[in-house]
JSON list of C-alpha atoms in Angstrom, two decimals:
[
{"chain": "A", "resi": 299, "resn": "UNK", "atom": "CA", "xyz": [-21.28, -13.02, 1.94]},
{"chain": "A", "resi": 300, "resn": "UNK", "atom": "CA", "xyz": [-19.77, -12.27, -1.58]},
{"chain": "A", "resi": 301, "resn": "UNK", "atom": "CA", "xyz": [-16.27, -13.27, -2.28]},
{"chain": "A", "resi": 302, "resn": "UNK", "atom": "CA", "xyz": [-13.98, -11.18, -4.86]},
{"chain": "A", "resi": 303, "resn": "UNK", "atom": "CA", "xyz": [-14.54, -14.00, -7.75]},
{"chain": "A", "resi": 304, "resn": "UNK", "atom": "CA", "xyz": [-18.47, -13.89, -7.30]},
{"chain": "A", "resi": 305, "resn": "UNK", "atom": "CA", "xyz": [-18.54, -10.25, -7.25]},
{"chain": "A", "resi": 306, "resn": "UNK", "atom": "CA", "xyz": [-16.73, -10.08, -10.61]},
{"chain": "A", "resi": 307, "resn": "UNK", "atom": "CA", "xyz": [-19.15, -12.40, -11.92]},
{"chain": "A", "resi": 308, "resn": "UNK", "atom": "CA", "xyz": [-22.11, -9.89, -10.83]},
{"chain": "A", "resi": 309, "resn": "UNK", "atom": "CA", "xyz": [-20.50, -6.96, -11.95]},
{"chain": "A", "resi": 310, "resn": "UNK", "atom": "CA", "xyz": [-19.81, -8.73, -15.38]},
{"chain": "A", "resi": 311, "resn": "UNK", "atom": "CA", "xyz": [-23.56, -9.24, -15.76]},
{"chain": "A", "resi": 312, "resn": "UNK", "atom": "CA", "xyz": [-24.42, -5.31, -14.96]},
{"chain": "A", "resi": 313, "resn": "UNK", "atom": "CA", "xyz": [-24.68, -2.65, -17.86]},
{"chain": "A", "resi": 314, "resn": "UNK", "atom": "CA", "xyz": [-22.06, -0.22, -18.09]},
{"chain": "A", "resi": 315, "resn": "UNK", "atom": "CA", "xyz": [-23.67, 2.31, -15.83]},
{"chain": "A", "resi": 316, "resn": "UNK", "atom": "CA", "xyz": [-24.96, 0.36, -13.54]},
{"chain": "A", "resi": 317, "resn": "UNK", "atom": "CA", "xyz": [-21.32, -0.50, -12.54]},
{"chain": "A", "resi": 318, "resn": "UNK", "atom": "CA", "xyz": [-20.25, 2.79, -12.36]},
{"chain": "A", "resi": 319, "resn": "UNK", "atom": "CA", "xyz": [-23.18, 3.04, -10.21]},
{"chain": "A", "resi": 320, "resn": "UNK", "atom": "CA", "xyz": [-22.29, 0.23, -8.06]},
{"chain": "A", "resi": 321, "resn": "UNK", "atom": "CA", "xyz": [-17.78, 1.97, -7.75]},
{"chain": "A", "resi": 322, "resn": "UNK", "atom": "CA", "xyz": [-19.56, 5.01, -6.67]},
{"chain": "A", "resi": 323, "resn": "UNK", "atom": "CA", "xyz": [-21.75, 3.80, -4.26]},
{"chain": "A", "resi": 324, "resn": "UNK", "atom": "CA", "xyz": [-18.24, 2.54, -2.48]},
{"chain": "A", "resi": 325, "resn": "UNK", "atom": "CA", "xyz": [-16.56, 6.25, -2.93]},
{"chain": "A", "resi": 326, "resn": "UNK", "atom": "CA", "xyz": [-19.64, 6.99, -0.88]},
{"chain": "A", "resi": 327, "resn": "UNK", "atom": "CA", "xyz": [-18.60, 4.87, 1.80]},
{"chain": "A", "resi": 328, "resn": "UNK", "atom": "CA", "xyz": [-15.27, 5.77, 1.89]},
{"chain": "A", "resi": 329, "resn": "UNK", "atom": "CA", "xyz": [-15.95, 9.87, 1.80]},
{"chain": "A", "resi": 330, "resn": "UNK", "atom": "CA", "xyz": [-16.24, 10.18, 5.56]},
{"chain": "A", "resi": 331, "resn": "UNK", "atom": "CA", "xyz": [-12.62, 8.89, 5.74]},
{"chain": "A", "resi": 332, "resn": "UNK", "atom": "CA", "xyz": [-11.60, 11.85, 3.46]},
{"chain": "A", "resi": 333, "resn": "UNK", "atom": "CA", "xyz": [-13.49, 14.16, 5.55]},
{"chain": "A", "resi": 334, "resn": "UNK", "atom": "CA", "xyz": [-11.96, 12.58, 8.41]},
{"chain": "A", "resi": 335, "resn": "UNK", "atom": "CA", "xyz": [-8.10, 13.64, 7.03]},
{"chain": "A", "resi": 336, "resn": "UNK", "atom": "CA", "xyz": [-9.40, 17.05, 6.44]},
{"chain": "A", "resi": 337, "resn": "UNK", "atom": "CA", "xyz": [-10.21, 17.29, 9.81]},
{"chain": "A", "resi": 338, "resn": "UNK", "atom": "CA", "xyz": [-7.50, 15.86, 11.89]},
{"chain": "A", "resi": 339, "resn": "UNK", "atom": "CA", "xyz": [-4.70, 17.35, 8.96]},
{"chain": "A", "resi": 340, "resn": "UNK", "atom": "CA", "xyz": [-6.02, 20.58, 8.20]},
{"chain": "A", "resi": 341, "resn": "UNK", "atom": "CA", "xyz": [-5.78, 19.32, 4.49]},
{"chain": "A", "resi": 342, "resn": "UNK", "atom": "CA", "xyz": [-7.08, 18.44, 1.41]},
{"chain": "A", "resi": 343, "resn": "UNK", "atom": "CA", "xyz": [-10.95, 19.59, 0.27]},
{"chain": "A", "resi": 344, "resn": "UNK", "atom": "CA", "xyz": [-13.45, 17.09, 0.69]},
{"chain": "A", "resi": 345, "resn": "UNK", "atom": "CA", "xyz": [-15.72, 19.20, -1.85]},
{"chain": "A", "resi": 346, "resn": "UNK", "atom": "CA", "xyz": [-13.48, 18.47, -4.15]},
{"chain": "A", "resi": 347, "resn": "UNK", "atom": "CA", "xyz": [-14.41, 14.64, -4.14]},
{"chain": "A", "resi": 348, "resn": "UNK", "atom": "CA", "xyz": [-17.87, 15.51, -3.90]},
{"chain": "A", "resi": 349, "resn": "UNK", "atom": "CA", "xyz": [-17.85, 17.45, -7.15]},
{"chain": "A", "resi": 350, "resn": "UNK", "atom": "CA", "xyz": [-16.56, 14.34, -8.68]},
{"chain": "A", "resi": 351, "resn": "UNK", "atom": "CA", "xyz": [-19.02, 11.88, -7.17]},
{"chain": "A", "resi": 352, "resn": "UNK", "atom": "CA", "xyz": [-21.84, 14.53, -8.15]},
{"chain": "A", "resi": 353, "resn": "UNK", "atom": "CA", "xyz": [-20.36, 14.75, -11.68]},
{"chain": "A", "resi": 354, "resn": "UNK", "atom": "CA", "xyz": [-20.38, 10.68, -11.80]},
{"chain": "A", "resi": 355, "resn": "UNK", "atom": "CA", "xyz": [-23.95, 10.35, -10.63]},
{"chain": "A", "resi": 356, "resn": "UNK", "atom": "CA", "xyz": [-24.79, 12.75, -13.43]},
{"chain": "A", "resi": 357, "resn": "UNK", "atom": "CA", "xyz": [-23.29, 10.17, -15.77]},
{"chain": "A", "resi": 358, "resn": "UNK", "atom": "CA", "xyz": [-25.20, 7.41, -14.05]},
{"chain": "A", "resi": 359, "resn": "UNK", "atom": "CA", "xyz": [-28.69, 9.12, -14.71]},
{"chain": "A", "resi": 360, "resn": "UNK", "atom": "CA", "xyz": [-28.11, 9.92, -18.33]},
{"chain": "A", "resi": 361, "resn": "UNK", "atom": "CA", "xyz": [-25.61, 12.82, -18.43]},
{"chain": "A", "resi": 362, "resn": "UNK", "atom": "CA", "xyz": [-22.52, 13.00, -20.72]},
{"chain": "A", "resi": 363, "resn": "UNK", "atom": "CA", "xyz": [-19.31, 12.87, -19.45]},
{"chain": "A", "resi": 364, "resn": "UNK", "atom": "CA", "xyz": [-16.57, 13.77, -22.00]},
{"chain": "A", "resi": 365, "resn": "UNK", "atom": "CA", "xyz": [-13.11, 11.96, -21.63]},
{"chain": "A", "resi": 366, "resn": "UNK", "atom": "CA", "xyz": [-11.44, 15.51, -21.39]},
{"chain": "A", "resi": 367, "resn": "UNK", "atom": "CA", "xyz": [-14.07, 16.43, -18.23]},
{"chain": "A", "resi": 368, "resn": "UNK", "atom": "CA", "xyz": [-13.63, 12.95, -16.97]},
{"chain": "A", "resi": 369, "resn": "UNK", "atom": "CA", "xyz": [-9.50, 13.91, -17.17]},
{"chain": "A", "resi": 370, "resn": "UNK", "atom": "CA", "xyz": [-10.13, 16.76, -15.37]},
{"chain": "A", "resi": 371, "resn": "UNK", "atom": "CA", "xyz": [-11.58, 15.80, -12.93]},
{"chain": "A", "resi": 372, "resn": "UNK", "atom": "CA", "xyz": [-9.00, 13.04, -12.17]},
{"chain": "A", "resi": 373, "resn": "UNK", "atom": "CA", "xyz": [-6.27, 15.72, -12.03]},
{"chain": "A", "resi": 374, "resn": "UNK", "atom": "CA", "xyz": [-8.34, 17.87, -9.44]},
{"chain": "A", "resi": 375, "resn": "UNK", "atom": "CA", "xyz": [-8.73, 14.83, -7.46]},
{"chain": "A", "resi": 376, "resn": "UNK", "atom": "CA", "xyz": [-4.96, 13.47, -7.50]},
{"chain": "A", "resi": 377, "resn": "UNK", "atom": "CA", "xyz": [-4.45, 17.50, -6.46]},
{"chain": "A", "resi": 378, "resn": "UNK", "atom": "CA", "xyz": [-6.07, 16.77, -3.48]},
{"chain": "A", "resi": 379, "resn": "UNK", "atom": "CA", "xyz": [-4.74, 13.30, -2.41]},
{"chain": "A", "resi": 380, "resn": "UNK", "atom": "CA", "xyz": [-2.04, 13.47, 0.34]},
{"chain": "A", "resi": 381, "resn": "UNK", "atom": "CA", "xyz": [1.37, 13.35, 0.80]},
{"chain": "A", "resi": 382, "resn": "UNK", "atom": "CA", "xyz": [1.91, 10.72, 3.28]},
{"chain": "A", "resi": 383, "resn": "UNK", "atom": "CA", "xyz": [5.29, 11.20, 3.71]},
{"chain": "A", "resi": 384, "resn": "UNK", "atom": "CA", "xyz": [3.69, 14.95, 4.90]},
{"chain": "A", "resi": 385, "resn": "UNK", "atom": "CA", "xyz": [1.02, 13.39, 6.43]},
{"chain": "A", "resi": 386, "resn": "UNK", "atom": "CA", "xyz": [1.20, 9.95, 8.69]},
{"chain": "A", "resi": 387, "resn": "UNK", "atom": "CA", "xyz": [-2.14, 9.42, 10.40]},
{"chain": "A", "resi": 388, "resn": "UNK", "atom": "CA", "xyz": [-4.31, 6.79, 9.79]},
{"chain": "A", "resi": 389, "resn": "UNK", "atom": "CA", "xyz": [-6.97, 8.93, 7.93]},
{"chain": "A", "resi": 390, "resn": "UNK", "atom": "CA", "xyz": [-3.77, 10.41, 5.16]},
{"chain": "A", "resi": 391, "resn": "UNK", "atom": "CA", "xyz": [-3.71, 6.49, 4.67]},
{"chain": "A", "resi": 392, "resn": "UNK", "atom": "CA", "xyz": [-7.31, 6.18, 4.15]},
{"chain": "A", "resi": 393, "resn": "UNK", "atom": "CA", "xyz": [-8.08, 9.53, 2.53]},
{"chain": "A", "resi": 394, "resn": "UNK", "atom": "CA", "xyz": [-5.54, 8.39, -0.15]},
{"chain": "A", "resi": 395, "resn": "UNK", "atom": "CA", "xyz": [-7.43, 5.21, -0.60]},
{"chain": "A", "resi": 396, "resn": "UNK", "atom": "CA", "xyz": [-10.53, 7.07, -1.04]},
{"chain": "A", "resi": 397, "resn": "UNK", "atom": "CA", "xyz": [-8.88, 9.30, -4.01]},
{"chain": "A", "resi": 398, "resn": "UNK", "atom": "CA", "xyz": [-7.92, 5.92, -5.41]},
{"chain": "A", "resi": 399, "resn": "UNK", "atom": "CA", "xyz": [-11.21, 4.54, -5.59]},
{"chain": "A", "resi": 400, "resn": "UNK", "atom": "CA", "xyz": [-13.47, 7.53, -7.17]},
{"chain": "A", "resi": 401, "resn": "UNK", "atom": "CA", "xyz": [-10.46, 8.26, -9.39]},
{"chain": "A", "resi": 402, "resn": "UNK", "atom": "CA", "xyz": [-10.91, 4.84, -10.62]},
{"chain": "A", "resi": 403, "resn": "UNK", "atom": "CA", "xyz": [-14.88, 4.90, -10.58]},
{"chain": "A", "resi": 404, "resn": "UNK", "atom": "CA", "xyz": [-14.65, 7.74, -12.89]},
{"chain": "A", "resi": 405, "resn": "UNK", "atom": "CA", "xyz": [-12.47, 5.49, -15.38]},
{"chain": "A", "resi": 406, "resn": "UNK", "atom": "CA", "xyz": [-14.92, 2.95, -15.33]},
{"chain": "A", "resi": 407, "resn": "UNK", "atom": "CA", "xyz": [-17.02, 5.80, -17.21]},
{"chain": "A", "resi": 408, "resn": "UNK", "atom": "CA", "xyz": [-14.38, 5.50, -20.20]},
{"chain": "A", "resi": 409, "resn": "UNK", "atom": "CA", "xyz": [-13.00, 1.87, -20.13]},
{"chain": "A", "resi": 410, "resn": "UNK", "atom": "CA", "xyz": [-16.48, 0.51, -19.16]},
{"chain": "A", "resi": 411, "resn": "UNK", "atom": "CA", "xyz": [-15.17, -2.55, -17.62]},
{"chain": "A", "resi": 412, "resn": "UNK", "atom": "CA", "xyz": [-16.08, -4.93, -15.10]},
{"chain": "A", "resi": 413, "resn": "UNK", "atom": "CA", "xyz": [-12.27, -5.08, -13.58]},
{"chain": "A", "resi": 414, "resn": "UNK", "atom": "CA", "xyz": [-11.91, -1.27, -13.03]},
{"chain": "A", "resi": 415, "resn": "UNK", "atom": "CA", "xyz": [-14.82, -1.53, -10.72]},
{"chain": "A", "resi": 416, "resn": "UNK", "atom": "CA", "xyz": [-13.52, -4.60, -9.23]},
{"chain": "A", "resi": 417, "resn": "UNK", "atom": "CA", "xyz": [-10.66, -2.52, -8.08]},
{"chain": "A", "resi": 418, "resn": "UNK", "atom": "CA", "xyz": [-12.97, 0.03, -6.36]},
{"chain": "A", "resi": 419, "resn": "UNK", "atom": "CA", "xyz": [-14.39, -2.92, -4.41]},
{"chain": "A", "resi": 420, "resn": "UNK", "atom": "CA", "xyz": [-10.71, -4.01, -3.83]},
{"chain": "A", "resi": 421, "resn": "UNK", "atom": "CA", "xyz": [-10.13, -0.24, -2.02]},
{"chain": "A", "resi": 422, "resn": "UNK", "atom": "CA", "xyz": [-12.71, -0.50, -0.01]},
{"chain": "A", "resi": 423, "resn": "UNK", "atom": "CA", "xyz": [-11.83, -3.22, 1.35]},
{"chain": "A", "resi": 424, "resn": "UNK", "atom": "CA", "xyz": [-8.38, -2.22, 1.58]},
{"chain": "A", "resi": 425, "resn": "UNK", "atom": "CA", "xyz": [-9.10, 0.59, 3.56]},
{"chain": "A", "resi": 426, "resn": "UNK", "atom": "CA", "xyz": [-10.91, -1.51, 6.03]},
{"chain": "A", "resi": 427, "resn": "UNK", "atom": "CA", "xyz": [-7.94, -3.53, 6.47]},
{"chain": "A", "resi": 428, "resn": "UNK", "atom": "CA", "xyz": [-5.98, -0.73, 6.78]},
{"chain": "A", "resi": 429, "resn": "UNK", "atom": "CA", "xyz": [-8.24, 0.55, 9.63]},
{"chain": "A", "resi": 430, "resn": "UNK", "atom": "CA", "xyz": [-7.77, -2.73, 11.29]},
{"chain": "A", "resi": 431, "resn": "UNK", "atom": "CA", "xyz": [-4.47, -3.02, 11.23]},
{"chain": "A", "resi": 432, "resn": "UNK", "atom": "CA", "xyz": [-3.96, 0.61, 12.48]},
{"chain": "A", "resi": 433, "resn": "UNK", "atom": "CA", "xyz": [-6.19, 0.26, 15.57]},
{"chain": "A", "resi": 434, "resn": "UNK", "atom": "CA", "xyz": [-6.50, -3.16, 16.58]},
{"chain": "A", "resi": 435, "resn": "UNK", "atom": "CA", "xyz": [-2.51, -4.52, 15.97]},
{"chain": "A", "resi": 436, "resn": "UNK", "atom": "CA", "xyz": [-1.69, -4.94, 19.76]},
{"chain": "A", "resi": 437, "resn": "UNK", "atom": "CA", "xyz": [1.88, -4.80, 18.90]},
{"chain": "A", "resi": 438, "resn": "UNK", "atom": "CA", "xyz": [2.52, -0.98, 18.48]},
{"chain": "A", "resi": 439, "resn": "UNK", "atom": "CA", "xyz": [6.45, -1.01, 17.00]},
{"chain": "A", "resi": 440, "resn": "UNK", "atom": "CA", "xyz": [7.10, -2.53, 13.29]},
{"chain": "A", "resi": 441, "resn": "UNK", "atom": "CA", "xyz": [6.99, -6.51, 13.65]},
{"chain": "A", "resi": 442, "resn": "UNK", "atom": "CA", "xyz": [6.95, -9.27, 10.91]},
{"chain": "A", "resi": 443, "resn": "UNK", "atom": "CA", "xyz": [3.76, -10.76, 9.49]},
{"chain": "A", "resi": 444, "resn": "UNK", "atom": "CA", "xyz": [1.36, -12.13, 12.19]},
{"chain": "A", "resi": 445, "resn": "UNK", "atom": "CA", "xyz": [-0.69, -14.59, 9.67]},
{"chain": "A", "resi": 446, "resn": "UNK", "atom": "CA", "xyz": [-3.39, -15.26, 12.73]},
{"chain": "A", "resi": 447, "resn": "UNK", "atom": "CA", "xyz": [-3.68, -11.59, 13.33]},
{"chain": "A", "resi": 448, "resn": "UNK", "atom": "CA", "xyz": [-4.31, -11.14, 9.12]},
{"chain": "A", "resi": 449, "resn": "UNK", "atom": "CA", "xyz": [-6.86, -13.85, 9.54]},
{"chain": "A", "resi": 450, "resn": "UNK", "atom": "CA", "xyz": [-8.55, -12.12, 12.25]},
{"chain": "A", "resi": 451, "resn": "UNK", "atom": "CA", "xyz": [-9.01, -9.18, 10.23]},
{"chain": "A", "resi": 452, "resn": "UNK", "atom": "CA", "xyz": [-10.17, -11.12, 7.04]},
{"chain": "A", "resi": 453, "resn": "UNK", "atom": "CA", "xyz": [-13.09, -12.56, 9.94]},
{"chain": "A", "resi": 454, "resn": "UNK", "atom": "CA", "xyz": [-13.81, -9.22, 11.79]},
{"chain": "A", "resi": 455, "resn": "UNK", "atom": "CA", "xyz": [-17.32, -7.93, 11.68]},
{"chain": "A", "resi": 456, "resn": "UNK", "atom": "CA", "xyz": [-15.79, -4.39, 9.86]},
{"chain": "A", "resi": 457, "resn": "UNK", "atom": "CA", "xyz": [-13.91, -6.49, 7.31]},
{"chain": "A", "resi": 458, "resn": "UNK", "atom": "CA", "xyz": [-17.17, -9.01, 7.19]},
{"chain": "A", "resi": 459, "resn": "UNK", "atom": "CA", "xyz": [-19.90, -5.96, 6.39]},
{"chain": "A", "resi": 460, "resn": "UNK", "atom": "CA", "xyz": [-18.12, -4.03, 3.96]},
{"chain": "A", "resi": 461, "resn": "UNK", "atom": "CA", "xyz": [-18.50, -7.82, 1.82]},
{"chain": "A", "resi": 462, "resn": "UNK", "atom": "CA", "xyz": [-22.06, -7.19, 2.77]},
{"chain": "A", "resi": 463, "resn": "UNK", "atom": "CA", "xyz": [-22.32, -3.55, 1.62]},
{"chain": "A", "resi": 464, "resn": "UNK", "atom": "CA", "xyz": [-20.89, -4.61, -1.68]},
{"chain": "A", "resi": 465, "resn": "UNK", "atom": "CA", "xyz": [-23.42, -6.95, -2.12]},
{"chain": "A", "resi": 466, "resn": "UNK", "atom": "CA", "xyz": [-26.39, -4.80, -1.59]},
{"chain": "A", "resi": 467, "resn": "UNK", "atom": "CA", "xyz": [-24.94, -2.30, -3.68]},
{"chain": "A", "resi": 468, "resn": "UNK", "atom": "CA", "xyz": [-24.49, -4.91, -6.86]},
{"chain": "A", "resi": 469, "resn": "UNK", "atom": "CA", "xyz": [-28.33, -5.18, -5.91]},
{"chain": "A", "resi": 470, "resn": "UNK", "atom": "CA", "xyz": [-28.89, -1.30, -5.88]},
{"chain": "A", "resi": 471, "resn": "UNK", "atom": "CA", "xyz": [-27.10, -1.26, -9.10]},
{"chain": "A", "resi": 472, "resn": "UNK", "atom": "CA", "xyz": [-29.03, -3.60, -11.42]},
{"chain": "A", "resi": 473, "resn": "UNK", "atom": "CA", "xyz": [-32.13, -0.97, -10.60]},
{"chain": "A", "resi": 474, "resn": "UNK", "atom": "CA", "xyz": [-30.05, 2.50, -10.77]},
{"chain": "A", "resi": 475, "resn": "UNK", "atom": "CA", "xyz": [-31.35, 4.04, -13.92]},
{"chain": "A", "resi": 476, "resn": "UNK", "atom": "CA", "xyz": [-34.95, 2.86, -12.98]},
{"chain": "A", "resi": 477, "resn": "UNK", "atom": "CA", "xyz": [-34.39, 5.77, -9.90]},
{"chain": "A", "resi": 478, "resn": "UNK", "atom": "CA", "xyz": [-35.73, 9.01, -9.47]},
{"chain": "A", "resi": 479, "resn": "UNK", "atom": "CA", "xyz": [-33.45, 11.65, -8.51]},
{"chain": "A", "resi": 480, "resn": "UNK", "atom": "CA", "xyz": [-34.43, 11.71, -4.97]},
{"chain": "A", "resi": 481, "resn": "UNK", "atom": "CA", "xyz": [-34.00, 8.01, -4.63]},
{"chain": "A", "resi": 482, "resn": "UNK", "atom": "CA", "xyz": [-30.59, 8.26, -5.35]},
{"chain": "A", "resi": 483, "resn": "UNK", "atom": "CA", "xyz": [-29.89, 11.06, -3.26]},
{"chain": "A", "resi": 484, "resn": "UNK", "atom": "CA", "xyz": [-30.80, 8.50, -0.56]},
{"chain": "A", "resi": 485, "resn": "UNK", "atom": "CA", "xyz": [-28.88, 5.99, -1.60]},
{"chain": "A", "resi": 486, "resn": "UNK", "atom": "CA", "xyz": [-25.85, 8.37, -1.58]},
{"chain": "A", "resi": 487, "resn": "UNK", "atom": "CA", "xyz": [-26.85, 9.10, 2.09]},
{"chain": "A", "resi": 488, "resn": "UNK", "atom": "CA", "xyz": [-27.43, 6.06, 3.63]},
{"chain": "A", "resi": 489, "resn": "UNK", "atom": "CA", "xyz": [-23.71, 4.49, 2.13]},
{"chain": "A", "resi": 490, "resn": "UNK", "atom": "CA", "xyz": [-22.23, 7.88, 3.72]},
{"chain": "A", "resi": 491, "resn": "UNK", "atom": "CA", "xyz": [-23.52, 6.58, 7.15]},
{"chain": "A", "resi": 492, "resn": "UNK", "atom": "CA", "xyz": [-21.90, 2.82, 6.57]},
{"chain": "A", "resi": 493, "resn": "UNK", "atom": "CA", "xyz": [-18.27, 1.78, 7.06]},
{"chain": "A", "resi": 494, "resn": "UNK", "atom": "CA", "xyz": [-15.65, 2.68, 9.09]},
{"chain": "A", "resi": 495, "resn": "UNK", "atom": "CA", "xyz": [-17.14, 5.72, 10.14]},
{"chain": "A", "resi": 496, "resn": "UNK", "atom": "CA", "xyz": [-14.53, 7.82, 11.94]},
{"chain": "A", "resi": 497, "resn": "UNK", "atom": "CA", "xyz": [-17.29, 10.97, 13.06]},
{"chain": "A", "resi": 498, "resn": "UNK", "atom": "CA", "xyz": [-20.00, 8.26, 13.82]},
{"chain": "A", "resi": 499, "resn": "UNK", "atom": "CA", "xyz": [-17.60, 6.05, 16.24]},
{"chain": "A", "resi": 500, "resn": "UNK", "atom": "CA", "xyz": [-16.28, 9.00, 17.91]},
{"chain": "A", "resi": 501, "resn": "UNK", "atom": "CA", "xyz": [-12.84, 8.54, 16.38]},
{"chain": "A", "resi": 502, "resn": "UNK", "atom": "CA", "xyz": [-12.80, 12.17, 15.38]},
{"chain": "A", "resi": 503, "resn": "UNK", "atom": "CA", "xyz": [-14.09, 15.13, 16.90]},
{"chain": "A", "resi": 504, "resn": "UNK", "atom": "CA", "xyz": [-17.64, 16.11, 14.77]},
{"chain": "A", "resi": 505, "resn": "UNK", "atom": "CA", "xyz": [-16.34, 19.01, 12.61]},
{"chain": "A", "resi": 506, "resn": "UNK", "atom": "CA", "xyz": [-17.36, 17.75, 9.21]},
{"chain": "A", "resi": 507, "resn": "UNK", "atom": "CA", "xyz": [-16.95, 20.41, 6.09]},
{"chain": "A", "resi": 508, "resn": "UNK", "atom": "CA", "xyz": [-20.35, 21.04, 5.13]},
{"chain": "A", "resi": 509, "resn": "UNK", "atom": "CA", "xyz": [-19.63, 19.63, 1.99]}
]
């Protein structure tokens, strides 16, 4: 399993695509969790995010992205994240994470560097803990720090796969702009059906946007 200080190292070796390749492959975890908010808040537009991811995936197979589009399409996103002083359910928390993290993935397209996709790795993680901590804290009212209950969440099988996501998709990466479209497409797919998986699990009732 791939620690934080490894994965750096990996995503230092990758080309600059390839680890703009490897952030978005994480937004594609994280989407369901957006779709997820629109659901439960009657809020936000999850086609919004996917306009961005498909506008990023164009980069990754050869497309240019222009800073101004790449601007753009930051503010449209940031539109789109919640209020969650508005909104307090878990999936505002979440969905705000995931505007985070392809926000981010599409800066990796200008800055090119391994740390801005180290931080999309960081929010995807971060939204895992934040899943744990809503659902599994058995103490329901605000409470200090319980370090045993942080370290259970740092060993939970969640918190343990997304590690294990992140290091098949440094994998996936390194071989990106050797893939046809349709192989990509897949890719997209299967990473949509990994995580925490609100619509999956049964957390939310199945009334996914279509897009």
């Amino acid at each position: 399993m791939m620690e934080s200080n490894q994965l750096r190292t990996h995503l230092d070796a990758l080309p600059p695509r390839s680890r703009t390749a490897f952030a978005a492959l994480c937004c594609e975890r994280l989407l369901p969790t957006y779709q997820a908010f629109q659901v439960v808040e009657r809020a936000g537009s999850t086609s919004v995010l996917i306009d961005a991811l498909d506008a990023i995936w164009a980069y990754i197979g050869g497309a240019t992205l222009s800073s101004e589009a790449i601007a753009q399409l930051q503010a449209t996103c940031e539109h789109v994240a919640p209020d969650t002083e508005e909104h307090t359910s878990l999936y505002a928390e979440l969905a705000l994470i995931t505007v985070s993290a392809i926000c981010l993935t599409l800066q990796t397209i200008l800055d090119q560097q391994s740390a801005t996709a180290a931080e999309v790795a960081e929010r995807a993680l971060a939204a895992v803990d934040a899943y744990l901590n809503r659902v599994a804290d058995p103490q329901l009212t605000v409470h200090a720090v319980n370090p045993a209950f942080d370290a259970w969440i740092a060993s939970a099988p969640l918190f343990a796969s997304e590690r294990q996501f992140q290091q098949e998709n440094i994998a996936a990466a390194r071989t990106i702009t050797m893939l046809q479209d349709h192989d990509i497409a897949r890719l997209r797919a299967i990473e949509r059906t990994r995580g925490i998986q609100p619509f999956i699990r049964g957390l939310v009732k199945n009334e996914m946007p279509e897009r």
